[in-house]
Coordinates of N, CA and C and ligand atoms in Angstrom, one line a residue:
M253 N 112.4 35.3 85.2 CA 112.1 34.4 86.3 C 111.6 35.3 87.5
R254 N 110.5 34.9 88.1 CA 110.0 35.7 89.2 C 110.9 35.7 90.4
R255 N 111.2 36.9 91.0 CA 112.0 37.0 92.1 C 111.7 38.4 92.8
P256 N 112.1 38.5 94.1 CA 111.8 39.8 94.7 C 112.8 40.9 94.3
I257 N 112.2 42.0 93.9 CA 113.1 43.1 93.3 C 112.6 44.5 93.9
V258 N 113.5 45.3 94.2 CA 113.2 46.7 94.4 C 114.0 47.6 93.5
A259 N 113.4 48.3 92.6 CA 114.1 49.2 91.7 C 113.8 50.6 92.0
G260 N 114.8 51.5 91.9 CA 114.7 52.9 92.2 C 114.9 53.7 90.9
N261 N 113.9 54.5 90.6 CA 114.0 55.4 89.4 C 114.3 56.8 89.9
W262 N 115.5 57.3 89.7 CA 115.9 58.6 90.2 C 115.4 59.7 89.4
K263 N 114.8 59.4 88.3 CA 114.2 60.4 87.3 C 115.3 61.5 87.0
M264 N 114.9 62.7 86.8 CA 115.9 63.8 86.5 C 116.3 64.5 87.8
Y265 N 116.7 63.7 88.8 CA 117.1 64.3 90.1 C 118.6 63.9 90.2
T266 N 119.3 64.7 91.1 CA 120.7 64.5 91.4 C 121.6 65.2 90.5
R267 N 122.5 66.0 91.1 CA 123.7 66.5 90.3 C 124.8 65.4 90.6
S268 N 125.9 65.6 89.9 CA 127.0 64.6 90.0 C 127.4 64.2 91.4
A269 N 127.6 65.2 92.3 CA 128.1 65.0 93.7 C 127.0 64.3 94.4
D270 N 125.7 64.7 94.2 CA 124.6 64.0 94.9 C 124.5 62.6 94.6
A271 N 124.7 62.3 93.2 CA 124.6 60.9 92.8 C 125.6 60.0 93.5
H272 N 126.8 60.6 93.6 CA 127.9 59.8 94.3 C 127.5 59.5 95.8
I273 N 127.0 60.6 96.4 CA 126.6 60.4 97.9 C 125.5 59.4 98.0
L274 N 124.5 59.6 97.2 CA 123.3 58.7 97.3 C 123.6 57.3 97.0
A275 N 124.4 57.1 95.9 CA 124.8 55.7 95.6 C 125.6 55.0 96.7
T276 N 126.5 55.8 97.3 CA 127.3 55.3 98.4 C 126.4 54.9 99.6
A277 N 125.4 55.8 99.9 CA 124.6 55.5 101.1 C 123.7 54.3 100.8
V278 N 123.2 54.2 99.6 CA 122.3 53.0 99.2 C 123.2 51.7 99.3
R279 N 124.3 51.8 98.7 CA 125.2 50.6 98.7 C 125.5 50.2 100.1
N280 N 125.8 51.1 101.0 CA 126.1 50.7 102.3 C 124.9 50.1 103.1
S281 N 123.7 50.6 102.8 CA 122.6 50.2 103.5 C 121.9 48.9 103.0
V282 N 122.2 48.5 101.8 CA 121.6 47.3 101.3 C 122.6 46.1 101.1
M283 N 123.9 46.4 101.4 CA 124.8 45.3 101.0 C 124.7 44.0 101.8
N284 N 124.0 44.1 103.0 CA 123.9 42.8 103.7 C 122.5 42.2 103.6
L285 N 121.7 42.8 102.7 CA 120.3 42.3 102.6 C 120.4 41.0 101.7
E286 N 119.6 40.0 102.2 CA 119.6 38.7 101.4 C 118.3 38.6 100.7
G287 N 118.3 37.9 99.6 CA 117.0 37.5 99.0 C 116.3 38.5 98.1
I288 N 116.8 39.7 97.9 CA 116.2 40.6 97.0 C 117.2 41.1 96.0
E289 N 116.7 41.5 94.9 CA 117.6 42.2 93.9 C 117.3 43.7 94.0
V290 N 118.3 44.5 94.1 CA 118.1 46.0 94.2 C 118.7 46.6 92.9
I291 N 117.9 47.3 92.2 CA 118.3 48.0 91.0 C 118.2 49.5 91.1
I292 N 119.2 50.2 90.7 CA 119.0 51.7 90.7 C 119.2 52.2 89.3
C293 N 118.4 53.1 88.9 CA 118.3 53.7 87.6 C 118.6 55.2 87.7
P294 N 119.9 55.6 87.7 CA 120.2 57.1 87.8 C 120.0 57.7 86.5
P295 N 120.1 59.0 86.4 CA 120.2 59.7 85.1 C 121.3 59.1 84.3
A296 N 121.2 59.0 83.0 CA 122.2 58.2 82.2 C 123.6 58.8 82.3
L297 N 123.7 60.2 82.5 CA 125.0 60.8 82.6 C 125.8 60.3 83.8
W298 N 125.1 59.8 84.8 CA 125.8 59.4 86.1 C 126.0 57.9 86.2
V299 N 125.5 57.1 85.2 CA 125.6 55.7 85.4 C 127.0 55.2 85.6
S300 N 127.9 55.7 84.9 CA 129.3 55.1 85.0 C 129.9 55.5 86.4
E301 N 129.5 56.7 86.8 CA 130.0 57.2 88.1 C 129.4 56.3 89.2
V302 N 128.1 56.0 89.1 CA 127.4 55.2 90.1 C 128.0 53.8 90.0
L303 N 128.3 53.3 88.8 CA 128.8 51.9 88.7 C 130.2 51.9 89.4
A304 N 130.9 52.9 89.4 CA 132.2 52.9 90.1 C 132.0 52.8 91.6
V305 N 130.9 53.3 92.1 CA 130.6 53.3 93.5 C 130.0 51.9 93.9
V306 N 129.1 51.4 93.1 CA 128.4 50.1 93.6 C 129.2 48.9 93.1
G307 N 130.0 49.0 92.0 CA 130.8 47.9 91.5 C 130.0 46.9 90.7
R308 N 130.7 46.2 89.8 CA 130.0 45.2 89.0 C 129.8 43.9 89.8
G309 N 128.7 43.2 89.6 CA 128.5 41.9 90.2 C 128.2 42.0 91.7
G310 N 127.9 43.2 92.2 CA 127.6 43.4 93.6 C 126.1 43.2 93.9
K311 N 125.7 43.7 95.1 CA 124.3 43.6 95.5 C 123.4 44.4 94.6
I312 N 124.0 45.6 94.1 CA 123.1 46.5 93.3 C 123.4 46.3 91.8
E313 N 122.3 46.2 91.0 CA 122.4 46.3 89.6 C 122.0 47.6 89.1
L314 N 122.4 48.0 87.9 CA 122.1 49.3 87.4 C 121.2 49.3 86.2
G315 N 120.4 50.3 86.1 CA 119.5 50.4 84.9 C 119.5 51.9 84.4
V316 N 119.0 52.1 83.2 CA 118.8 53.4 82.7 C 117.3 53.7 82.6
Q317 N 116.9 54.9 82.4 CA 115.5 55.3 82.4 C 114.9 55.3 81.0
N318 N 115.7 55.1 80.0 CA 115.2 55.2 78.6 C 116.3 54.9 77.7
M319 N 116.0 54.6 76.4 CA 117.0 54.5 75.4 C 116.3 54.5 74.0
Y320 N 117.1 54.6 73.0 CA 116.6 54.5 71.6 C 116.7 53.1 71.2
F321 N 116.0 52.7 70.1 CA 116.0 51.3 69.7 C 117.1 51.0 68.7
E322 N 117.6 52.0 68.0 CA 118.7 51.7 67.0 C 120.0 51.4 67.7
A323 N 120.8 50.5 67.1 CA 122.1 50.2 67.7 C 123.1 51.3 67.7
E324 N 123.1 52.1 66.6 CA 124.0 53.3 66.5 C 123.5 54.1 65.3
G325 N 124.0 55.3 65.2 CA 123.6 56.1 64.0 C 123.6 57.6 64.3
A326 N 123.1 58.3 63.4 CA 123.0 59.8 63.5 C 121.7 60.1 64.2
Y327 N 121.6 59.9 65.5 CA 120.4 60.2 66.3 C 120.8 61.1 67.5
T328 N 121.1 62.3 67.2 CA 121.6 63.2 68.2 C 120.9 63.2 69.5
G329 N 121.6 63.1 70.5 CA 121.0 63.2 71.9 C 120.5 61.8 72.4
E330 N 120.5 60.8 71.6 CA 120.0 59.5 72.1 C 121.1 58.6 72.6
I331 N 120.7 57.6 73.4 CA 121.6 56.5 73.8 C 121.1 55.2 73.3
S332 N 122.0 54.3 72.9 CA 121.6 53.1 72.2 C 121.7 51.9 73.2
P333 N 121.0 50.8 72.8 CA 121.1 49.6 73.7 C 122.5 49.1 73.9
L334 N 123.3 49.2 72.9 CA 124.7 48.7 73.0 C 125.5 49.6 74.0
M335 N 125.2 50.9 74.0 CA 125.9 51.8 75.0 C 125.5 51.4 76.4
V336 N 124.2 51.2 76.5 CA 123.6 50.8 77.8 C 124.3 49.6 78.3
R337 N 124.4 48.6 77.4 CA 124.9 47.3 77.7 C 126.3 47.3 78.4
D338 N 127.1 48.4 78.0 CA 128.4 48.5 78.5 C 128.4 48.8 80.0
V339 N 127.3 49.4 80.5 CA 127.4 49.9 81.9 C 126.2 49.5 82.8
A340 N 125.2 48.9 82.1 CA 124.0 48.5 82.9 C 123.3 47.3 82.4
K341 N 122.4 46.8 83.2 CA 121.7 45.5 82.8 C 120.3 45.8 82.5
Y342 N 119.7 46.8 83.0 CA 118.3 47.0 82.9 C 118.0 48.4 82.2
V343 N 116.8 48.4 81.6 CA 116.3 49.7 81.0 C 114.8 49.8 81.2
I344 N 114.5 51.0 81.8 CA 113.0 51.3 82.0 C 112.5 51.7 80.6
I345 N 111.4 51.1 80.2 CA 110.8 51.4 78.9 C 109.3 51.7 79.1
G346 N 108.9 52.8 78.5 CA 107.5 53.2 78.4 C 107.0 53.8 79.7
H347 N 107.9 54.4 80.5 CA 107.5 55.1 81.7 C 106.4 56.1 81.4
S348 N 105.4 56.3 82.2 CA 104.3 57.2 81.9 C 104.7 58.6 81.6
E349 N 105.9 59.0 82.2 CA 106.4 60.4 82.0 C 106.9 60.5 80.5
R350 N 107.5 59.4 80.1 CA 108.0 59.4 78.7 C 106.8 59.4 77.7
R351 N 105.7 58.7 78.1 CA 104.5 58.7 77.2 C 103.9 60.1 77.2
A352 N 103.8 60.7 78.4 CA 103.0 61.9 78.5 C 103.8 63.1 78.0
Y353 N 105.1 63.2 78.3 CA 105.9 64.5 77.9 C 106.7 64.3 76.7
F354 N 107.0 63.1 76.2 CA 107.9 62.9 75.1 C 107.2 62.1 73.9
G355 N 105.9 62.0 74.1 CA 105.1 61.4 72.9 C 105.4 60.0 72.7
E356 N 105.9 59.2 73.6 CA 106.2 57.8 73.3 C 104.9 57.0 73.2
N357 N 104.7 56.2 72.2 CA 103.5 55.4 72.1 C 103.8 53.9 72.2
N358 N 102.8 53.1 72.0 CA 103.0 51.7 72.2 C 103.9 51.1 71.2
L359 N 103.9 51.7 70.0 CA 104.8 51.2 68.9 C 106.3 51.4 69.3
D360 N 106.6 52.6 69.8 CA 107.9 53.0 70.2 C 108.3 52.0 71.4
V361 N 107.4 51.8 72.3 CA 107.7 50.9 73.4 C 108.0 49.5 72.9
N362 N 107.2 49.0 72.0 CA 107.5 47.7 71.5 C 108.9 47.6 70.8
E363 N 109.2 48.6 70.0 CA 110.5 48.6 69.3 C 111.6 48.6 70.3
K364 N 111.5 49.3 71.4 CA 112.5 49.4 72.4 C 112.6 48.1 73.2
V365 N 111.5 47.5 73.5 CA 111.5 46.2 74.2 C 112.3 45.2 73.3
L366 N 111.9 45.1 72.0 CA 112.6 44.2 71.1 C 114.1 44.5 71.1
A367 N 114.5 45.8 71.0 CA 115.9 46.1 70.9 C 116.6 45.8 72.2
A368 N 116.0 46.0 73.3 CA 116.6 45.6 74.6 C 116.9 44.1 74.6
L369 N 115.9 43.3 74.3 CA 116.1 41.9 74.3 C 117.2 41.4 73.3
R370 N 117.2 42.0 72.2 CA 118.3 41.7 71.2 C 119.6 42.0 71.7
S371 N 119.7 43.0 72.6 CA 121.1 43.4 73.1 C 121.4 42.8 74.4
G372 N 120.5 41.9 74.9 CA 120.8 41.3 76.2 C 120.5 42.1 77.4
L373 N 119.7 43.2 77.2 CA 119.3 44.0 78.3 C 117.9 43.5 78.8
V374 N 117.6 43.8 80.1 CA 116.3 43.4 80.6 C 115.4 44.6 80.7
P375 N 114.4 44.6 79.8 CA 113.5 45.8 79.9 C 112.6 45.7 81.1
I376 N 112.4 46.9 81.7 CA 111.4 47.0 82.7 C 110.2 47.8 82.1
I377 N 109.2 47.1 81.7 CA 108.1 47.6 80.8 C 107.1 48.3 81.7
C378 N 106.9 49.6 81.6 CA 105.9 50.3 82.5 C 104.5 50.4 81.8
V379 N 103.5 50.0 82.5 CA 102.1 50.1 82.0 C 101.3 50.6 83.1
G380 N 100.2 51.3 82.7 CA 99.3 51.8 83.8 C 98.2 52.7 83.2
E381 N 97.1 52.7 83.9 CA 95.9 53.5 83.4 C 96.0 54.9 83.9
R382 N 95.5 55.8 83.1 CA 95.6 57.3 83.4 C 94.5 57.6 84.5
K383 N 93.4 57.0 84.4 CA 92.3 57.3 85.3 C 91.9 56.1 86.1
R384 N 91.6 56.3 87.4 CA 91.1 55.2 88.2 C 89.9 54.5 87.6
E385 N 89.9 53.2 87.4 CA 88.7 52.5 87.0 C 88.6 51.1 87.6
G386 N 87.6 50.4 87.4 CA 87.4 49.1 88.0 C 88.6 48.2 87.8
L387 N 88.5 47.4 86.7 CA 89.6 46.5 86.3 C 90.2 47.2 85.1
P388 N 91.3 47.9 85.1 CA 91.7 48.7 84.0 C 92.1 48.0 82.8
K389 N 91.6 48.4 81.6 CA 91.9 47.7 80.4 C 93.2 48.3 79.8
E390 N 93.5 49.6 80.1 CA 94.6 50.3 79.4 C 96.0 49.6 79.7
P391 N 96.3 49.3 80.9 CA 97.6 48.6 81.1 C 97.7 47.3 80.4
R392 N 96.6 46.6 80.4 CA 96.6 45.2 79.7 C 96.9 45.4 78.2
Y393 N 96.2 46.4 77.6 CA 96.4 46.7 76.2 C 97.9 47.1 75.9
Q394 N 98.4 48.0 76.8 CA 99.8 48.5 76.6 C 100.7 47.4 76.7
L395 N 100.5 46.4 77.6 CA 101.4 45.3 77.8 C 101.3 44.4 76.6
E396 N 100.1 44.1 76.0 CA 100.0 43.3 74.8 C 100.8 43.9 73.7
E397 N 100.7 45.2 73.6 CA 101.4 46.0 72.5 C 102.9 45.9 72.7
A398 N 103.3 46.1 74.0 CA 104.7 46.1 74.3 C 105.4 44.7 73.9
L399 N 104.6 43.7 74.1 CA 105.1 42.3 73.9 C 104.9 41.8 72.5
H400 N 104.3 42.6 71.6 CA 104.1 42.2 70.2 C 105.4 41.7 69.6
R401 N 105.4 40.6 69.0 CA 106.5 40.0 68.3 C 107.6 39.5 69.3
V402 N 107.4 39.6 70.6 CA 108.3 39.0 71.5 C 107.9 37.5 71.7
P403 N 108.8 36.6 71.3 CA 108.5 35.2 71.5 C 108.2 34.9 73.0
K404 N 107.1 34.0 73.2 CA 106.7 33.7 74.5 C 107.8 33.2 75.5
K405 N 108.8 32.5 74.9 CA 109.9 32.0 75.7 C 110.7 33.2 76.3
H406 N 110.6 34.4 75.8 CA 111.3 35.5 76.3 C 110.5 36.3 77.4
Y407 N 109.3 35.9 77.6 CA 108.5 36.6 78.6 C 109.2 36.6 80.0
R408 N 109.9 35.5 80.2 CA 110.6 35.4 81.5 C 111.8 36.3 81.6
D409 N 112.2 36.9 80.5 CA 113.4 37.8 80.4 C 113.1 39.3 80.6
V410 N 111.8 39.6 80.8 CA 111.4 41.0 81.0 C 110.9 41.1 82.4
I411 N 110.8 42.4 82.8 CA 110.1 42.8 84.0 C 109.0 43.7 83.7
V412 N 107.8 43.5 84.3 CA 106.7 44.4 84.1 C 106.5 45.3 85.3
A413 N 106.3 46.6 85.1 CA 106.0 47.4 86.2 C 104.6 48.0 86.0
Y414 N 103.7 47.6 86.9 CA 102.3 48.2 86.9 C 102.3 49.5 87.7
E415 N 102.1 50.6 86.9 CA 102.2 51.9 87.6 C 101.0 52.7 87.2
P416 N 99.9 52.7 88.0 CA 98.8 53.5 87.6 C 99.2 55.0 87.6
V417 N 98.9 55.7 86.5 CA 99.5 57.0 86.4 C 99.0 58.0 87.5
W418 N 97.7 57.7 87.9 CA 97.2 58.6 88.9 C 97.9 58.4 90.3
A419 N 98.7 57.4 90.4 CA 99.3 57.1 91.7 C 100.8 57.6 91.7
I420 N 101.3 58.0 90.5 CA 102.7 58.3 90.4 C 103.0 59.7 90.8
G421 N 103.8 59.9 91.9 CA 104.2 61.2 92.4 C 103.1 62.0 93.0
T422 N 101.9 61.3 93.3 CA 100.8 62.1 93.8 C 100.6 61.9 95.3
G423 N 101.2 60.9 95.9 CA 101.0 60.6 97.3 C 99.7 59.7 97.4
E424 N 99.1 59.4 96.3 CA 97.8 58.6 96.3 C 98.1 57.2 95.8
N425 N 98.8 56.4 96.7 CA 99.2 55.1 96.3 C 97.9 54.2 96.1
A426 N 98.0 53.2 95.2 CA 96.9 52.3 94.9 C 96.9 51.3 96.1
E427 N 95.7 50.9 96.5 CA 95.6 49.9 97.6 C 96.2 48.6 97.1
P428 N 96.9 47.9 98.1 CA 97.6 46.6 97.7 C 96.6 45.6 97.1
E429 N 95.4 45.5 97.6 CA 94.4 44.5 97.1 C 94.1 44.8 95.7
Y430 N 93.9 46.1 95.4 CA 93.6 46.5 94.0 C 94.8 46.2 93.1
V431 N 96.0 46.5 93.6 CA 97.2 46.2 92.8 C 97.3 44.7 92.5
A432 N 97.0 43.9 93.5 CA 97.1 42.4 93.4 C 96.2 41.9 92.3
K433 N 95.0 42.5 92.3 CA 93.9 42.1 91.3 C 94.4 42.5 89.9
V434 N 94.9 43.7 89.8 CA 95.4 44.1 88.4 C 96.6 43.3 88.0
V435 N 97.5 43.0 88.9 CA 98.7 42.2 88.5 C 98.2 40.8 88.1
S436 N 97.3 40.2 88.7 CA 96.8 38.9 88.3 C 96.1 39.0 86.9
Y437 N 95.4 40.1 86.7 CA 94.8 40.3 85.3 C 95.9 40.4 84.3
L438 N 97.0 41.1 84.6 CA 98.1 41.3 83.6 C 98.8 40.0 83.4
R439 N 98.9 39.2 84.4 CA 99.6 37.9 84.2 C 98.9 37.0 83.2
E440 N 97.6 37.2 83.0 CA 96.9 36.4 82.1 C 97.4 36.5 80.6
V441 N 98.2 37.5 80.4 CA 98.8 37.7 79.1 C 99.9 36.6 78.8
G442 N 100.3 36.0 79.9 CA 101.3 34.9 79.8 C 102.5 35.1 80.6
L443 N 102.3 35.8 81.8 CA 103.4 36.2 82.6 C 103.7 35.3 83.8
A444 N 103.4 34.0 83.7 CA 103.6 33.2 84.8 C 105.0 33.3 85.5
D445 N 106.0 33.4 84.7 CA 107.4 33.4 85.2 C 108.0 34.8 85.2
T446 N 107.2 35.8 84.9 CA 107.7 37.2 84.8 C 107.6 38.0 86.1
P447 N 108.6 38.6 86.6 CA 108.4 39.5 87.8 C 107.5 40.7 87.4
V448 N 106.5 40.9 88.3 CA 105.7 42.1 88.1 C 105.8 43.0 89.3
L449 N 106.2 44.2 89.1 CA 106.4 45.2 90.1 C 105.2 46.1 90.2
Y450 N 105.1 46.8 91.4 CA 104.1 47.9 91.5 C 104.9 49.2 91.7
G451 N 104.4 50.3 91.1 CA 105.0 51.6 91.3 C 103.9 52.6 91.4
G452 N 104.1 53.6 92.3 CA 103.1 54.7 92.5 C 103.1 55.1 94.0
S453 N 103.9 56.1 94.3 CA 103.9 56.7 95.7 C 104.2 55.7 96.8
V454 N 105.1 54.8 96.5 CA 105.5 53.8 97.5 C 106.4 54.5 98.5
N455 N 106.3 54.3 99.8 CA 107.2 54.8 100.8 C 107.4 53.9 101.9
S456 N 108.2 54.2 102.9 CA 108.5 53.3 104.0 C 107.3 53.0 104.8
K457 N 106.3 53.8 104.7 CA 105.1 53.6 105.6 C 104.1 52.7 104.9
N458 N 104.0 52.7 103.6 CA 102.9 51.9 103.0 C 103.5 50.6 102.3
V459 N 104.8 50.4 102.4 CA 105.5 49.3 101.6 C 105.0 47.9 102.1
E460 N 104.8 47.8 103.4 CA 104.5 46.5 104.0 C 103.2 45.9 103.3
G461 N 102.2 46.7 103.1 CA 101.0 46.2 102.5 C 101.2 45.5 101.1
Y462 N 102.2 46.0 100.4 CA 102.5 45.4 99.1 C 103.4 44.2 99.3
A463 N 104.3 44.3 100.2 CA 105.2 43.1 100.5 C 104.4 41.9 100.9
R464 N 103.3 42.1 101.5 CA 102.5 40.9 102.0 C 101.7 40.3 100.9
R465 N 101.6 40.9 99.7 CA 100.8 40.3 98.6 C 101.6 39.4 97.8
P466 N 101.4 38.1 97.7 CA 102.3 37.2 97.0 C 102.2 37.5 95.5
E467 N 101.2 38.2 95.0 CA 101.1 38.5 93.5 C 102.1 39.5 93.1
I468 N 102.6 40.3 94.1 CA 103.5 41.4 93.7 C 104.9 41.0 94.0
D469 N 105.7 41.0 93.0 CA 107.1 40.5 93.2 C 108.1 41.6 93.6
G470 N 107.7 42.9 93.3 CA 108.6 43.9 93.6 C 108.0 45.3 93.4
L471 N 108.9 46.3 93.5 CA 108.5 47.7 93.5 C 109.4 48.5 92.5
L472 N 108.7 49.5 91.9 CA 109.5 50.5 91.2 C 109.2 51.8 91.9
V473 N 110.3 52.3 92.5 CA 110.1 53.4 93.5 C 110.7 54.7 92.8
G474 N 109.9 55.8 92.8 CA 110.3 57.0 92.2 C 110.9 57.9 93.3
S475 N 110.1 58.9 93.7 CA 110.5 60.0 94.6 C 111.3 59.4 95.8
A476 N 110.8 58.4 96.4 CA 111.4 57.8 97.6 C 112.8 57.2 97.4
S477 N 113.1 57.0 96.1 CA 114.4 56.3 95.8 C 115.6 57.3 95.8
V478 N 115.3 58.6 95.9 CA 116.4 59.6 96.0 C 116.6 60.0 97.4
R479 N 115.9 59.4 98.3 CA 116.1 59.7 99.8 C 116.7 58.4 100.3
A480 N 118.0 58.4 100.6 CA 118.7 57.1 100.9 C 118.1 56.3 102.0
A481 N 117.7 57.0 103.1 CA 117.2 56.3 104.3 C 115.8 55.7 104.0
E482 N 115.1 56.4 103.2 CA 113.7 55.9 102.8 C 113.8 54.7 101.9
F483 N 114.7 54.8 100.9 CA 114.9 53.7 100.0 C 115.4 52.5 100.7
A484 N 116.3 52.7 101.6 CA 116.9 51.6 102.4 C 115.8 50.9 103.2
S485 N 115.0 51.7 103.8 CA 113.9 51.1 104.6 C 112.9 50.3 103.8
I486 N 112.6 50.8 102.6 CA 111.8 50.0 101.6 C 112.4 48.7 101.3
C487 N 113.7 48.7 101.0 CA 114.4 47.5 100.6 C 114.4 46.5 101.8
Q488 N 114.7 47.1 103.0 CA 114.7 46.2 104.1 C 113.4 45.5 104.4
T489 N 112.3 46.2 104.3 CA 111.0 45.6 104.5 C 110.7 44.6 103.4
W490 N 111.1 44.9 102.2 CA 110.8 43.9 101.1 C 111.6 42.6 101.4
A491 N 112.8 42.8 101.7 CA 113.7 41.6 102.0 C 113.1 40.8 103.1
K492 N 112.7 41.4 104.2 CA 112.2 40.7 105.4 C 110.9 40.0 105.1
E493 N 110.0 40.7 104.4 CA 108.7 40.1 104.2 C 108.8 38.9 103.2
K494 N 109.5 39.1 102.1 CA 109.6 38.2 101.0 C 110.3 36.9 101.5
I495 N 111.4 37.1 102.3 CA 112.1 35.9 102.8 C 111.2 35.2 103.7
F496 N 110.4 35.9 104.6 CA 109.5 35.3 105.5 C 108.5 34.4 104.8
K497 N 108.1 34.9 103.6 CA 107.1 34.1 102.8 C 107.7 32.9 102.1
A498 N 109.0 32.9 101.9 CA 109.6 31.9 101.1 C 109.6 30.5 101.7
Ligands
PEP238 C1 107.9 56.2 89.1 O1 108.3 57.3 88.7 O2 108.0 55.2 88.5 C2 107.2 56.3 90.4 C3 106.6 55.2 90.9 O3 107.2 57.5 91.1 P1 106.7 57.7 92.6 O4 107.2 56.6 93.5 O5 107.3 59.0 92.9 O6 105.2 57.7 92.6

């Protein structure tokens, strides 16, 4: 179901004590915000610890940054959908860093999306083009592949994050008009009821441009999500603008 969402991907940042402090600061600064869902995705090792800080059923939901698609087995070093289910509701799948550094391809992404849905998790499916182009075909193809064998009735149970690779961690955020155009193009795959987020160098200074575009339901925030005040400011702007539009 489409709804305003701000998700933070902490990537491989924070030690245990930092995670505790950051989660506490985020919890305190977003607890009174109305009308948006806030998701944080810490490193998997810290999810239980962060859960103890934010609590179940509170303002903040938790996610992980990756998982394997098998339910259990001899897969050293991996975490399974069932393990994730015990502590979190969301899982980021197919992040461009997973694709670039760990060889994840569209087939892996599809298996993981199917496994997430089977286990009652909400996959946050990341797609995005590597190079700037007119209306990019790459994210649309990645999305179609990610949703292969997913019954159309489940499209409302996933989240899509449009993240142009050239905008991730570069400070070169994509213009809101351009993002809105690509998001509409992605929706043609059948995403009328699916939340679509934008990710790529979002910060407290450029967030408003995205918040004003009705095509964009939310954000996936990387670097800025490990700075509590910055992340809080992004969430506050999103809540204010999206409520204003409602
Ligand atoms: C991300 O990693 O998903 C991301 C959007 O990173 P950043 O905000 O740092 O560009």
